[in-house]
Tab-separated table of C-alpha atoms in Angstrom:
chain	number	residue	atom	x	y	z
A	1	UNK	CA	94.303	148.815	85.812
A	2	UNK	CA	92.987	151.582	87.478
A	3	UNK	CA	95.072	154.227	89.809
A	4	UNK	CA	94.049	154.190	93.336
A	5	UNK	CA	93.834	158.315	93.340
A	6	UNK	CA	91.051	160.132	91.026
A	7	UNK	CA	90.516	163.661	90.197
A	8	UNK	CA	89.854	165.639	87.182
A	9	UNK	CA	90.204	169.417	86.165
A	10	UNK	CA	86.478	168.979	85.786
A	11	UNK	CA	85.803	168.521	89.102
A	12	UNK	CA	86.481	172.938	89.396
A	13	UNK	CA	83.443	173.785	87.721
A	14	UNK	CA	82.303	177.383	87.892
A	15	UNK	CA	79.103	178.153	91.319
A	16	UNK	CA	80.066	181.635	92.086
A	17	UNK	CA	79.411	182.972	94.982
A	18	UNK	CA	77.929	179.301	95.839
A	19	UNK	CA	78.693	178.350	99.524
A	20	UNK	CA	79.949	174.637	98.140
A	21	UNK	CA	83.732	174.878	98.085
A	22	UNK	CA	84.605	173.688	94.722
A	23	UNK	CA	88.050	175.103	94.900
A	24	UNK	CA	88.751	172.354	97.718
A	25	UNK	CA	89.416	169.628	95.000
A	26	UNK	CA	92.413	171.093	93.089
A	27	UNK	CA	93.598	172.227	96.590
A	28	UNK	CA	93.916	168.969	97.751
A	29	UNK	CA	94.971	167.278	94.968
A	30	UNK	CA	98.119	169.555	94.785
A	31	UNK	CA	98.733	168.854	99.107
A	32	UNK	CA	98.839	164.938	97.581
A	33	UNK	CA	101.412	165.729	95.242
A	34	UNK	CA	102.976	168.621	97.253
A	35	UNK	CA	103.149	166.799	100.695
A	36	UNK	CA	102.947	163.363	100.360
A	37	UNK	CA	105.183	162.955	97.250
A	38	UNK	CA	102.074	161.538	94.927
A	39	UNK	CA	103.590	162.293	91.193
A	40	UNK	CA	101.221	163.273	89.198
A	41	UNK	CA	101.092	160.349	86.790
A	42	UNK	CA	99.602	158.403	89.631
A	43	UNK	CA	96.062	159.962	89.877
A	44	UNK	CA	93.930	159.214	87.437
A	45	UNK	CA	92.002	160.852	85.256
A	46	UNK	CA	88.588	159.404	85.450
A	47	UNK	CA	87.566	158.636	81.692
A	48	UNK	CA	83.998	159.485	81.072
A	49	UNK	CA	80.589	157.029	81.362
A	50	UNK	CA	78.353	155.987	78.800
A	51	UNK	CA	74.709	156.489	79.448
A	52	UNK	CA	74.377	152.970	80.262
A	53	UNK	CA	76.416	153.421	83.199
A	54	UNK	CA	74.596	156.868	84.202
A	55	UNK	CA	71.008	154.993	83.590
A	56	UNK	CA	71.956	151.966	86.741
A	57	UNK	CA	71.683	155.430	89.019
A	58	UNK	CA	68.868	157.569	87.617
A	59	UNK	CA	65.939	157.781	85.090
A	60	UNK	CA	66.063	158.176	81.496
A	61	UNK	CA	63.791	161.129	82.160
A	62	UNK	CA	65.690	162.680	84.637
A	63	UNK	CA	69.220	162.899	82.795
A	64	UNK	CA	67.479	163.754	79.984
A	65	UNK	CA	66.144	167.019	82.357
A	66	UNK	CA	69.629	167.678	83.486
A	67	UNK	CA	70.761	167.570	79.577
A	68	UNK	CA	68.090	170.240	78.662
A	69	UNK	CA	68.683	172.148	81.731
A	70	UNK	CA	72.092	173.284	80.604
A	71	UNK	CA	70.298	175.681	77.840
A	72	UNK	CA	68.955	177.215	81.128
A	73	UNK	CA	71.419	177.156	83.850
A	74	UNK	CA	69.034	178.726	86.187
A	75	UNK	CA	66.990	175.887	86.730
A	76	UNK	CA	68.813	174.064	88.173
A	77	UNK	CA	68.380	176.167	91.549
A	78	UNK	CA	64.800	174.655	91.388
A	79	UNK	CA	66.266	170.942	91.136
A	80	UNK	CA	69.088	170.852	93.413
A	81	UNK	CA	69.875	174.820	94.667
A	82	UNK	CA	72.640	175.341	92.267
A	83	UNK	CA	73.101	176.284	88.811
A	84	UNK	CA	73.326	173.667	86.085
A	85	UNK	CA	75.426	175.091	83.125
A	86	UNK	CA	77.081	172.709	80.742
A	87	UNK	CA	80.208	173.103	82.860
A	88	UNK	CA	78.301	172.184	85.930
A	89	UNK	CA	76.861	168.830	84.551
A	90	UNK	CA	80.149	167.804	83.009
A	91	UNK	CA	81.705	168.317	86.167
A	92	UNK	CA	79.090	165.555	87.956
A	93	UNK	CA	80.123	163.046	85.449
A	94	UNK	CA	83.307	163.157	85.858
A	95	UNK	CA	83.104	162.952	89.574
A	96	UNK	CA	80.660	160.301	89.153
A	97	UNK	CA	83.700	158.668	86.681
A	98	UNK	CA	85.814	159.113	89.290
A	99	UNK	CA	83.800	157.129	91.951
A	100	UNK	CA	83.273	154.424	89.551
A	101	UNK	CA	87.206	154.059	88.616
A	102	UNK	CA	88.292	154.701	92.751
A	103	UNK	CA	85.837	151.504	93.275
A	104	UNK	CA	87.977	149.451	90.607
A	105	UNK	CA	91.229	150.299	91.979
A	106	UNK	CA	90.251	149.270	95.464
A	107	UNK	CA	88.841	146.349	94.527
A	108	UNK	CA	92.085	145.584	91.979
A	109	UNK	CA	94.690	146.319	95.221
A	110	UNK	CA	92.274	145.380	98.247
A	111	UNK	CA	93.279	148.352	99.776
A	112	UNK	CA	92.657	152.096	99.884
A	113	UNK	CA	91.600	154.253	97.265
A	114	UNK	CA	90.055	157.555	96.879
A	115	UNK	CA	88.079	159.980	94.809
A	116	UNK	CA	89.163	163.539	95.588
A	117	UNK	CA	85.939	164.424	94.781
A	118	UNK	CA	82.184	162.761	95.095
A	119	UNK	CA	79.833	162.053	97.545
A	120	UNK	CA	76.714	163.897	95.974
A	121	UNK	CA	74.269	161.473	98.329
A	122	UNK	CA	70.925	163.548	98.264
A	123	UNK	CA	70.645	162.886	94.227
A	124	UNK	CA	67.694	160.051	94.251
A	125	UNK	CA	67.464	157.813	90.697
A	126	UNK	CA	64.368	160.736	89.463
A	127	UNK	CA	65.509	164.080	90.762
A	128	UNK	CA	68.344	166.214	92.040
A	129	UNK	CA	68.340	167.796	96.030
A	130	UNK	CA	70.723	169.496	98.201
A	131	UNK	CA	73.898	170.653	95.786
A	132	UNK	CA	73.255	166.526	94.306
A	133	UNK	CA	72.946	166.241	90.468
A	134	UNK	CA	74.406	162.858	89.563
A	135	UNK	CA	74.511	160.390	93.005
A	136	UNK	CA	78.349	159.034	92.245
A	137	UNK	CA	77.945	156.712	94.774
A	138	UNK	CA	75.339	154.716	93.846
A	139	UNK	CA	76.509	154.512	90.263
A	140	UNK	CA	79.950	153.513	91.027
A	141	UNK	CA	78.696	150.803	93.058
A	142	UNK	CA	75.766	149.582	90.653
A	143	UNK	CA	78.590	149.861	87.704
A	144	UNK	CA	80.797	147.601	90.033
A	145	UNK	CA	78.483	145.181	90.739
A	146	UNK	CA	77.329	144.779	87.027
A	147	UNK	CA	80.809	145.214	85.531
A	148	UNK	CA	82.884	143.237	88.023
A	149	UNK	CA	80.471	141.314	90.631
A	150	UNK	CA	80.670	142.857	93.693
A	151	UNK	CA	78.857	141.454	96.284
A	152	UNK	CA	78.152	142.569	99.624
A	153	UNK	CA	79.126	146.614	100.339
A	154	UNK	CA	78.359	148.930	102.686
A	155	UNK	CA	78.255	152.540	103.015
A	156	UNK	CA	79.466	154.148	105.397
A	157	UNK	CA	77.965	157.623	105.293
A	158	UNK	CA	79.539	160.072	108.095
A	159	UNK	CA	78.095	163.184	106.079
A	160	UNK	CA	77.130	165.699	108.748
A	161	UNK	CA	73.909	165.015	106.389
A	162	UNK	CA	72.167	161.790	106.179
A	163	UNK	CA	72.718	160.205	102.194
A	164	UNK	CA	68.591	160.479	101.931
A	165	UNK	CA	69.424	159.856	98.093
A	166	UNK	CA	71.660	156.825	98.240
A	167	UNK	CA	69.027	155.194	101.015
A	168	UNK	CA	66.287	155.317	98.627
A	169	UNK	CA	67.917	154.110	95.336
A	170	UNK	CA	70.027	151.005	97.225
A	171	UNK	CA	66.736	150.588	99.595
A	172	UNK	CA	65.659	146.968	97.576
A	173	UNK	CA	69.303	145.984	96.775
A	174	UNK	CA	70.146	143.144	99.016
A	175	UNK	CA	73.972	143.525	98.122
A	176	UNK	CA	74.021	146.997	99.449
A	177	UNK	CA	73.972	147.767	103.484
A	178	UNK	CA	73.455	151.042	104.237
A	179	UNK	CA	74.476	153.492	107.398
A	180	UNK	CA	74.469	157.236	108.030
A	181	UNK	CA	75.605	158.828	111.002
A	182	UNK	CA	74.411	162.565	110.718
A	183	UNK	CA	72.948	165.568	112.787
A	184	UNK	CA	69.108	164.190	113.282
A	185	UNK	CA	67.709	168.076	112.968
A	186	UNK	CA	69.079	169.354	109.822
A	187	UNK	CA	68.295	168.854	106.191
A	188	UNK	CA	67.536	166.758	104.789
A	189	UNK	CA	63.904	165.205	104.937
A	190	UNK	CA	65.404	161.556	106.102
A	191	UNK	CA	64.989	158.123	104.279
A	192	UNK	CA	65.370	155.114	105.531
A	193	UNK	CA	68.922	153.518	105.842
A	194	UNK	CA	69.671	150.113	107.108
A	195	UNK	CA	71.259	151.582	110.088
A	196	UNK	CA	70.755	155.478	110.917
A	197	UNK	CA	72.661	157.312	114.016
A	198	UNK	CA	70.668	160.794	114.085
A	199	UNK	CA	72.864	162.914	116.621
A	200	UNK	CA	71.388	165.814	118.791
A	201	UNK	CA	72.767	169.056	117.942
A	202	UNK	CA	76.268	170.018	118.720
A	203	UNK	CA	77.302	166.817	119.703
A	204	UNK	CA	80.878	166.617	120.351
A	205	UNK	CA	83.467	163.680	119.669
A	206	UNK	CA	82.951	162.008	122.789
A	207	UNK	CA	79.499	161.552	121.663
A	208	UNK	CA	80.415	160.875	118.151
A	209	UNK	CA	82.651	158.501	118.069
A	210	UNK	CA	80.823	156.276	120.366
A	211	UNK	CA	78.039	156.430	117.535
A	212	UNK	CA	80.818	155.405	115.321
A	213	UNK	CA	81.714	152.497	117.340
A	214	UNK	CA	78.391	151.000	117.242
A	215	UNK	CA	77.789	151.504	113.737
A	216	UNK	CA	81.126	149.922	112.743
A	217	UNK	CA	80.474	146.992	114.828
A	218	UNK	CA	77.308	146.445	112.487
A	219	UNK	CA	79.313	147.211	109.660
A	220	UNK	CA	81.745	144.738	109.472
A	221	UNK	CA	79.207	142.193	110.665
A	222	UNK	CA	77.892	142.286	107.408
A	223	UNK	CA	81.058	141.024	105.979
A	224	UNK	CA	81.443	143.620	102.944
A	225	UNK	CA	83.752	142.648	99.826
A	226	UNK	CA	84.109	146.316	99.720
A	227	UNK	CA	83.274	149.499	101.752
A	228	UNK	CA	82.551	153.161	100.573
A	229	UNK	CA	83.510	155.357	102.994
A	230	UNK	CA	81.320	159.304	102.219
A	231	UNK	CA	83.945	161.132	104.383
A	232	UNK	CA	82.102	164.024	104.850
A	233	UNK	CA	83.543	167.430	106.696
A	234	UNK	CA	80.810	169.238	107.490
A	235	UNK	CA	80.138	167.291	111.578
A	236	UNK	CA	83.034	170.078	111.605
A	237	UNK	CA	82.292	172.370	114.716
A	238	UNK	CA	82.748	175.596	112.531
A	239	UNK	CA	81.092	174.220	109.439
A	240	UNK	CA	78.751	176.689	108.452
A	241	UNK	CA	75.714	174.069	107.628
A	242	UNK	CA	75.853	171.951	110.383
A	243	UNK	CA	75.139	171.700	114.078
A	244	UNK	CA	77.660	168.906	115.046
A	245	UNK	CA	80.998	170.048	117.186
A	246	UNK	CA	83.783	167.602	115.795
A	247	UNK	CA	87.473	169.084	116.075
A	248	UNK	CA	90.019	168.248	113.605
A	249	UNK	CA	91.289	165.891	116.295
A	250	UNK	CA	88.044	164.374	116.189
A	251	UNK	CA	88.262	163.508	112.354
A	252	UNK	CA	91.803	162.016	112.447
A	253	UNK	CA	90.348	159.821	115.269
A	254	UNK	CA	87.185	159.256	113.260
A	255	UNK	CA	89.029	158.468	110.288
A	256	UNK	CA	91.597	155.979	112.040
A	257	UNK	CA	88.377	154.014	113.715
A	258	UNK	CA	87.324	153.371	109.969
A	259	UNK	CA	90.417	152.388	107.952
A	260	UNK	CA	91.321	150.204	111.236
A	261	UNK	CA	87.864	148.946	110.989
A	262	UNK	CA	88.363	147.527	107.350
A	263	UNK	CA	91.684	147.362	106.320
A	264	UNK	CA	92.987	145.586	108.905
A	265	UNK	CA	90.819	142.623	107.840
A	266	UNK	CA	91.243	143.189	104.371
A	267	UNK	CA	88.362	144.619	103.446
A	268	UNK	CA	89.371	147.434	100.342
A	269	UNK	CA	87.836	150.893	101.470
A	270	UNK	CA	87.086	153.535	98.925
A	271	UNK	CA	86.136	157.126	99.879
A	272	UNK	CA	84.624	159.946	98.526
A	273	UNK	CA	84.239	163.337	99.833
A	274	UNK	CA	81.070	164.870	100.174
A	275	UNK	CA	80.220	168.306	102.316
A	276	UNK	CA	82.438	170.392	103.800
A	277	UNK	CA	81.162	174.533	104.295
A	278	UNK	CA	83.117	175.548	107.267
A	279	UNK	CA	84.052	179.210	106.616
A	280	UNK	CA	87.977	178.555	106.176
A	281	UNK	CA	88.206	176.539	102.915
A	282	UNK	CA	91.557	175.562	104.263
A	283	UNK	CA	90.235	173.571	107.038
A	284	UNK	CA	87.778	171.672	104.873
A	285	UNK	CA	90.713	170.729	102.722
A	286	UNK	CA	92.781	169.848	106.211
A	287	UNK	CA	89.462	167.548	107.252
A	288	UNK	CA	90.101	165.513	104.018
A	289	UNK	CA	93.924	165.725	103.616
A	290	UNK	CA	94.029	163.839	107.075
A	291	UNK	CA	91.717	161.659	105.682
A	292	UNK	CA	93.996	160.195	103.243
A	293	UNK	CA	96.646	160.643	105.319
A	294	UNK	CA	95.183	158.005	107.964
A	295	UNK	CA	93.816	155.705	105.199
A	296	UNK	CA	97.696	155.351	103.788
A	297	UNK	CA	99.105	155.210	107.527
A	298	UNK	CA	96.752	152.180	108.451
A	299	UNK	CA	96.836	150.542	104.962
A	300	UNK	CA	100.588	150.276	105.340
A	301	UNK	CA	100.546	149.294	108.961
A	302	UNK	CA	98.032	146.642	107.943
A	303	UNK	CA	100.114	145.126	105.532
A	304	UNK	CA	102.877	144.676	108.027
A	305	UNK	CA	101.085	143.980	110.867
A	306	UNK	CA	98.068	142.272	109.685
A	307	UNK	CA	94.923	142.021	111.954
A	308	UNK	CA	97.067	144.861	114.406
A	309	UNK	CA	96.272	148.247	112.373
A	310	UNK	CA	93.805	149.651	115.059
């Protein structure tokens, strides 16, 4: 049985000076436990994957390029603009872990579950881009649908980013549905989802969250067994690497629109994190503290007032 909440000490590995905030994890673990009364016997500590499981979302060659990176840390600025240290590459398992055991407790409750971590979407199966070593996502759902027979899924991707690496490695899985809704000029080079939204700069939540509607109409047409939700901050109007103007406000609404969306048909929704850079670490943390606020509110509204969670 897995628990619905992941995390690891792990997850803290060591980019100084890096502008991802890695101390954001930890942080919001403790606001679970802290605010909303989690103990701390009920997040899990993801247990780590065989190479098997790492293989069903990238090359042979390529982990074996990430293991012989970490006697040169250095390089891994070349392969995905951030060190690679044996600290570092640990840490992406375990996230990667994470996602895989967030997936099994949504599926085992049909409701909400999270990794408070995750979301590393520009890793493609051969290389590493854009802060991405291991792609959690597409792992976690590859080891689900090998392991325990998911069917359909779709992710969501609302990364102020498009998830160019999960588009390419789910691209020729039938299973797997696809949609981003990200800033259309920024980084990164795009791939082709099933759906993409590309947004003009600073658009605002007006604009949005009438992207979102459209895309979660096509969403749930698709009738998913399961959707991953890549909860990204950075649409943030401060964040420091995008060009999108969402207020907090924004995101709770955002966030509400999705859980509503899914749980209140009974469709289990998993999330991971993803980016987040705006300069107060403490509002990246805020952006995905409501987020799990909102998924609990609606999952518990949903159960007693079924089809009425919206």
């Amino acid at each position: 049985m897995f628990k619905r909440w992941q995390w690891s000490e792990a997850y803290g590995f060591s980019w100084e000076g890096h502008v991802f905030p890695l101390g954001k994890y930890a942080r919001l673990k403790d606001r679970l436990v802290a605010e909303l009364g989690i103990p701390e016997d009920e997040i899990g500590r993801p247990e780590p994957l065989d190479r098997d499981t790492l293989l069903l979302g990238h090359t042979a060659e390529y982990l074996d390029r990430l293991e012989a990176m970490t006697a040169f840390p250095e390089q891994g600025w070349y392969e995905f603009e951030a060190p690679c240290s044996r600290e570092v590459l640990d840490g992406f398992y375990a996230m990667a872990a994470g996602t895989v055991a967030a997936i099994g407790a949504g599926l085992e409750s049909r409701g909400f579950a999270a990794n408070l971590g995750g979301g590393f979407h520009h890793a493609f199966p051969w290389k590493g881009e854009g802060f991405c070593a291991i792609n959690d996502i597409v792992v976690g759902l590859q080891a689900a649908h090998r392991d325990w027979g998911l069917g359909r899924a779709v992710v969501l991707d609302l990364d102020v980013h498009q998830g160019n690496g999960t588009a390419k490695a789910l691209e020729d899985e039938e299973w797997a549905f696809t949609c981003s809704i990200h800033q259309q000029n920024n980084y990164p080079i795009k791939q082709r989802s099933d759906l993409d939204i590309g947004l003009e700069d600073r658009a605002g939540d007006e604009e949005y969250l009438a992207a979102l509607d459209r895309a979660l109409e096509v969403c749930r047409a698709q009738d998913p067994e399961l959707l991953l939700y890549v909860a990204g901050a950075d649409p943030y109007v401060e964040d420091r690497l995008g060009g999108l103007d969402l207020s907090i406000e924004g995101f709770a609404e955002r966030d509400r629109r999705v859980f509503g969306a899914f749980l209140g048909e009974g469709v289990p929704v998993v999330a991971v994190l993803a980016g987040g850079y705006a300069e107060k670490e403490e509002d990246v943390v805020e952006i995905h503290f409501q987020m799990i606020q909102e998924g609990i509110r609606v999952e518990n509204q949903a159960k007693a007032n079924p089809k009425d969670c919206r």
